[in-house]
């Protein structure tokens, strides 16, 4: 069964189960790097909005042998769980004064995102794009983001320059940067039992002169390379310039430039990791970058 047919049958089944007063529809949602997902939206009377339920995993379960009735039950379970947490009244989003203190930025690649970039405000940075989002936080739905489109900017009567100024201050305040050794990060990720007290993990990665730069949440943390003074601070600690390997949109890996590194091999590593280890919508770039300490700027290698 293809997604279009599956989505139509899911909508009909959900509306039947929930009864009159509810409407289900599926919309294509454009994610990073041209990834298109199919989001189920269940609406009732009123302006409140509930989270989107993406159908890809439910179609996968159905194709793998799950009964359609069971798949519908799972979809309704996710909807009910979201609904019990409460809904977001989006009325506040019309007021620029109500959102300006939580407008932030993140980095995405320009290649593969041409269609997305046509509809959103952004600032170019090398071959990347700095785009903007509203970071919401609440007891009912926790943390989340709303991508800012050109239509939002027009509704608020603002411009890209003002968004960039606000996001520069808000992102640093809401999501402080952190930079740790790769061995420490991998040690925390190791499964229990890989060595007594983590000895095997530490032995494997001890001495690797790489650092991982991200933010305190580990979400959209690659944007930390934009924070004023951060890269220079790292350069002082490392004793010179360094390579920047875009691990994902969430973090970058920093490697001291000793003059002995093979940039060609580093590019192959980036490409291989992006292809095999990173979800398509989380890939930042296949490009190798370098921080020039003397000029205090990032360049493409």
Coordinates of C-alpha atoms in Angstrom, one line a residue:
X1 CA 0.0 0.0 0.0
X2 CA 1.4 3.4 -0.9
X3 CA 1.3 6.4 1.5
X4 CA -1.5 8.2 -0.3
X5 CA -3.9 5.3 0.0
X6 CA -2.7 4.5 3.6
X7 CA -3.1 8.1 4.7
X8 CA -6.7 8.3 3.3
X9 CA -7.7 5.1 5.1
X10 CA -6.2 6.2 8.3
X11 CA -8.0 9.6 8.2
X12 CA -11.3 7.8 7.6
X13 CA -10.7 5.3 10.4
X14 CA -9.7 8.0 12.9
X15 CA -12.7 10.2 12.1
X16 CA -15.0 7.2 12.5
X17 CA -13.5 6.3 15.9
X18 CA -13.5 9.8 17.3
X19 CA -17.0 10.7 16.0
X20 CA -18.6 13.9 14.8
X21 CA -16.9 17.1 15.6
X22 CA -13.4 15.8 14.6
X23 CA -11.6 16.1 11.3
X24 CA -8.5 14.3 10.3
X25 CA -6.3 15.3 7.4
X26 CA -2.8 14.6 6.2
X27 CA -0.3 17.2 5.1
X28 CA 3.1 16.9 3.6
X29 CA 5.7 18.4 5.9
X30 CA 9.0 19.5 4.4
X31 CA 11.9 18.8 6.7
X32 CA 15.6 19.5 6.3
X33 CA 17.4 18.3 3.2
X34 CA 14.3 17.8 1.2
X35 CA 12.9 15.1 3.4
X36 CA 9.1 15.0 3.1
X37 CA 7.0 13.4 5.9
X38 CA 3.3 12.9 6.1
X39 CA 1.7 14.4 9.2
X40 CA -1.7 13.5 10.5
X41 CA -3.6 16.5 12.0
X42 CA -6.7 15.9 14.1
X43 CA -8.7 19.0 14.7
X44 CA -11.9 19.9 16.5
X45 CA -13.7 23.2 17.2
X46 CA -11.5 25.9 18.5
X47 CA -8.1 27.5 17.7
X48 CA -5.9 25.1 19.6
X49 CA -3.3 23.0 17.8
X50 CA -2.1 19.6 18.8
X51 CA 1.2 18.0 17.7
X52 CA 1.5 16.5 14.2
X53 CA 1.5 12.6 14.1
X54 CA 3.9 11.5 11.4
X55 CA 2.6 8.4 9.6
X56 CA 5.8 6.9 8.1
X57 CA 6.4 4.6 11.0
X58 CA 2.8 3.4 11.1
X59 CA 2.9 2.6 7.4
X60 CA 6.1 0.7 8.0
X61 CA 4.4 -1.3 10.8
X62 CA 1.5 -2.1 8.5
X63 CA 3.7 -3.2 5.6
X64 CA 5.7 -5.4 8.1
X65 CA 2.5 -7.3 9.0
X66 CA 0.6 -5.4 11.7
X67 CA -3.2 -5.5 11.3
X68 CA -4.7 -2.3 10.1
X69 CA -7.0 -2.1 13.1
X70 CA -3.9 -2.4 15.4
X71 CA -2.2 0.4 13.5
X72 CA -5.3 2.6 13.9
X73 CA -5.3 1.9 17.6
X74 CA -1.7 2.9 17.9
X75 CA -2.4 6.2 16.0
X76 CA -5.3 7.0 18.3
X77 CA -3.2 6.1 21.3
X78 CA -0.6 8.7 20.3
X79 CA -3.3 11.3 19.6
X80 CA -5.0 10.7 23.0
X81 CA -1.6 10.9 24.8
X82 CA -0.9 14.2 23.1
X83 CA -4.5 15.4 23.8
X84 CA -4.3 14.7 27.5
X85 CA -1.2 16.8 27.8
X86 CA -3.2 19.8 26.5
X87 CA -3.2 21.9 23.4
X88 CA -1.4 25.0 22.4
X89 CA -3.5 28.1 21.8
X90 CA -1.7 29.7 18.9
X91 CA -3.3 33.1 19.4
X92 CA -0.1 34.4 21.0
X93 CA 1.9 33.7 17.9
X94 CA 0.3 36.6 16.1
X95 CA 2.0 39.1 18.4
X96 CA 5.6 39.8 17.7
X97 CA 6.1 41.1 21.3
X98 CA 4.9 37.7 22.6
X99 CA 7.5 35.7 20.6
X100 CA 10.5 38.0 20.2
X101 CA 12.3 36.7 23.3
X102 CA 12.3 33.1 22.1
X103 CA 13.2 33.6 18.4
X104 CA 16.4 31.5 17.8
X105 CA 18.5 30.3 14.9
X106 CA 19.9 27.1 13.6
X107 CA 22.1 26.0 10.8
X108 CA 21.1 23.9 7.7
X109 CA 22.8 23.2 4.4
X110 CA 21.8 25.2 1.4
X111 CA 22.2 22.4 -1.0
X112 CA 19.1 20.2 -0.9
X113 CA 17.1 22.8 0.9
X114 CA 16.4 25.1 -2.1
X115 CA 12.7 24.6 -1.9
X116 CA 12.5 25.1 1.8
X117 CA 14.6 28.3 1.7
X118 CA 12.2 29.9 -0.8
X119 CA 9.6 30.1 1.9
X120 CA 11.6 31.1 5.0
X121 CA 13.8 34.1 6.0
X122 CA 17.5 33.1 6.3
X123 CA 21.0 34.5 6.3
X124 CA 23.7 32.8 4.2
X125 CA 26.8 31.5 6.0
X126 CA 29.4 30.0 3.6
X127 CA 27.4 27.2 1.9
X128 CA 25.0 27.0 4.9
X129 CA 21.9 28.9 5.8
X130 CA 21.1 30.4 9.2
X131 CA 17.3 30.1 9.6
X132 CA 15.0 31.0 12.4
X133 CA 12.5 29.3 14.7
X134 CA 10.4 30.0 17.7
X135 CA 11.5 27.9 20.7
X136 CA 8.4 27.1 22.8
X137 CA 8.4 25.7 26.3
X138 CA 5.5 24.7 28.4
X139 CA 4.3 22.3 31.0
X140 CA 1.7 20.7 28.8
X141 CA 3.8 19.9 25.7
X142 CA 7.3 20.4 26.9
X143 CA 9.9 21.8 24.5
X144 CA 9.4 22.3 20.8
X145 CA 10.1 24.5 17.8
X146 CA 8.1 26.3 15.2
X147 CA 10.0 27.2 12.0
X148 CA 9.5 30.8 11.0
X149 CA 8.3 31.4 7.5
X150 CA 8.1 34.5 5.3
X151 CA 4.4 34.7 6.1
X152 CA 5.2 35.0 9.8
X153 CA 7.8 37.7 9.2
X154 CA 5.2 39.7 7.2
X155 CA 2.5 39.2 9.8
X156 CA 4.8 40.6 12.5
X157 CA 6.0 43.5 10.3
X158 CA 9.7 42.6 10.9
X159 CA 12.6 41.8 8.7
X160 CA 15.4 39.2 8.4
X161 CA 18.0 41.6 10.0
X162 CA 15.8 42.0 13.1
X163 CA 15.2 38.3 13.4
X164 CA 19.0 37.7 13.1
X165 CA 19.7 40.2 15.8
X166 CA 17.1 38.7 18.2
X167 CA 18.1 35.2 17.4
X168 CA 21.8 35.9 18.0
X169 CA 21.0 37.0 21.6
X170 CA 18.3 34.6 22.4
X171 CA 20.0 31.4 21.2
X172 CA 23.1 32.1 23.3
X173 CA 20.9 32.8 26.3
X174 CA 18.5 29.9 26.0
X175 CA 21.0 27.3 24.7
X176 CA 24.5 28.0 26.1
X177 CA 27.4 26.2 24.3
X178 CA 29.5 23.4 25.6
X179 CA 32.6 21.8 24.2
X180 CA 33.9 18.5 25.5
X181 CA 36.5 15.9 24.4
X182 CA 35.2 13.2 22.0
X183 CA 36.5 10.5 24.4
X184 CA 34.3 11.9 27.1
X185 CA 31.2 12.1 24.9
X186 CA 31.7 8.5 23.6
X187 CA 32.3 7.3 27.1
X188 CA 28.9 8.6 28.1
X189 CA 27.3 6.9 25.1
X190 CA 28.9 3.5 25.8
X191 CA 26.6 0.6 26.8
X192 CA 27.0 -0.8 30.3
X193 CA 29.3 -3.8 30.3
X194 CA 31.7 -2.6 27.6
X195 CA 34.4 -2.6 30.2
X196 CA 34.8 -2.4 33.9
X197 CA 33.8 1.1 34.9
X198 CA 34.1 2.1 31.2
X199 CA 37.8 1.1 31.0
X200 CA 37.5 -0.4 27.6
X201 CA 35.8 2.6 26.2
X202 CA 38.2 5.0 27.8
X203 CA 41.2 2.9 26.5
X204 CA 39.8 2.9 23.0
X205 CA 39.3 6.7 22.7
X206 CA 41.8 8.1 25.2
X207 CA 44.1 10.6 23.5
X208 CA 41.9 11.5 20.5
X209 CA 42.5 15.2 20.2
X210 CA 38.9 15.9 19.0
X211 CA 36.2 18.0 20.7
X212 CA 32.5 18.0 20.3
X213 CA 30.8 21.4 20.2
X214 CA 27.1 21.6 20.8
X215 CA 24.7 23.4 23.1
X216 CA 23.3 22.4 26.5
X217 CA 20.4 20.6 25.0
X218 CA 22.2 18.9 22.2
X219 CA 19.6 20.1 19.7
X220 CA 20.5 22.2 16.7
X221 CA 23.9 22.7 18.5
X222 CA 25.9 23.1 15.3
X223 CA 24.8 26.7 15.4
X224 CA 27.2 27.2 18.3
X225 CA 29.9 28.0 15.7
X226 CA 28.1 31.2 15.2
X227 CA 28.2 32.4 18.8
X228 CA 30.6 35.3 19.2
X229 CA 34.0 34.3 20.7
X230 CA 33.3 30.6 21.0
X231 CA 35.6 29.4 18.2
X232 CA 38.4 31.8 19.3
X233 CA 38.1 30.4 22.9
X234 CA 38.4 26.9 21.6
X235 CA 41.4 27.9 19.4
X236 CA 43.2 29.3 22.4
X237 CA 42.6 26.1 24.3
X238 CA 43.8 24.0 21.3
X239 CA 46.8 26.3 20.7
X240 CA 45.9 27.1 17.1
X241 CA 43.4 26.7 14.3
X242 CA 41.3 23.7 13.8
X243 CA 39.2 21.7 11.4
X244 CA 35.4 21.7 11.8
X245 CA 33.7 18.4 10.8
X246 CA 29.9 18.8 10.5
X247 CA 28.7 15.8 12.4
X248 CA 25.0 16.8 12.1
X249 CA 22.8 19.8 12.6
X250 CA 23.1 19.0 16.3
X251 CA 26.9 19.2 16.8
X252 CA 30.2 19.6 15.1
X253 CA 33.5 17.9 15.7
X254 CA 36.7 20.0 16.1
X255 CA 40.1 18.6 15.2
X256 CA 43.4 20.6 15.8
X257 CA 45.1 21.5 12.6
X258 CA 48.7 20.4 13.2
X259 CA 49.7 20.4 9.6
X260 CA 49.7 16.6 9.4
X261 CA 46.0 16.0 8.7
X262 CA 44.9 14.8 5.3
X263 CA 42.0 17.0 4.3
X264 CA 40.9 14.5 1.6
X265 CA 40.6 11.8 4.2
X266 CA 38.7 14.0 6.5
X267 CA 36.2 14.8 3.8
X268 CA 35.7 11.1 3.1
X269 CA 35.0 10.6 6.8
X270 CA 32.4 13.3 6.8
X271 CA 30.7 11.9 3.8
X272 CA 30.8 8.3 5.1
X273 CA 29.3 9.3 8.5
X274 CA 26.6 11.4 6.9
X275 CA 25.6 8.4 4.6
X276 CA 25.7 5.7 7.2
X277 CA 25.3 7.2 10.7
X278 CA 23.1 10.3 10.4
X279 CA 19.4 10.5 9.6
X280 CA 18.9 12.3 6.2
X281 CA 17.0 15.2 7.8
X282 CA 19.8 15.7 10.3
X283 CA 22.7 16.0 7.9
X284 CA 24.3 19.4 7.9
X285 CA 26.9 19.3 5.2
X286 CA 29.5 17.1 3.5
X287 CA 31.9 20.0 3.5
X288 CA 35.1 20.3 5.6
X289 CA 35.6 23.7 7.3
X290 CA 38.5 25.2 9.1
X291 CA 38.7 28.0 11.7
X292 CA 41.5 30.4 10.9
X293 CA 42.7 31.7 14.2
X294 CA 44.7 34.6 12.7
X295 CA 41.7 35.9 10.7
X296 CA 39.1 34.7 13.2
X297 CA 36.9 33.3 10.6
X298 CA 35.6 30.0 9.3
X299 CA 36.6 29.0 5.8
X300 CA 35.8 26.1 3.4
X301 CA 38.7 23.6 2.9

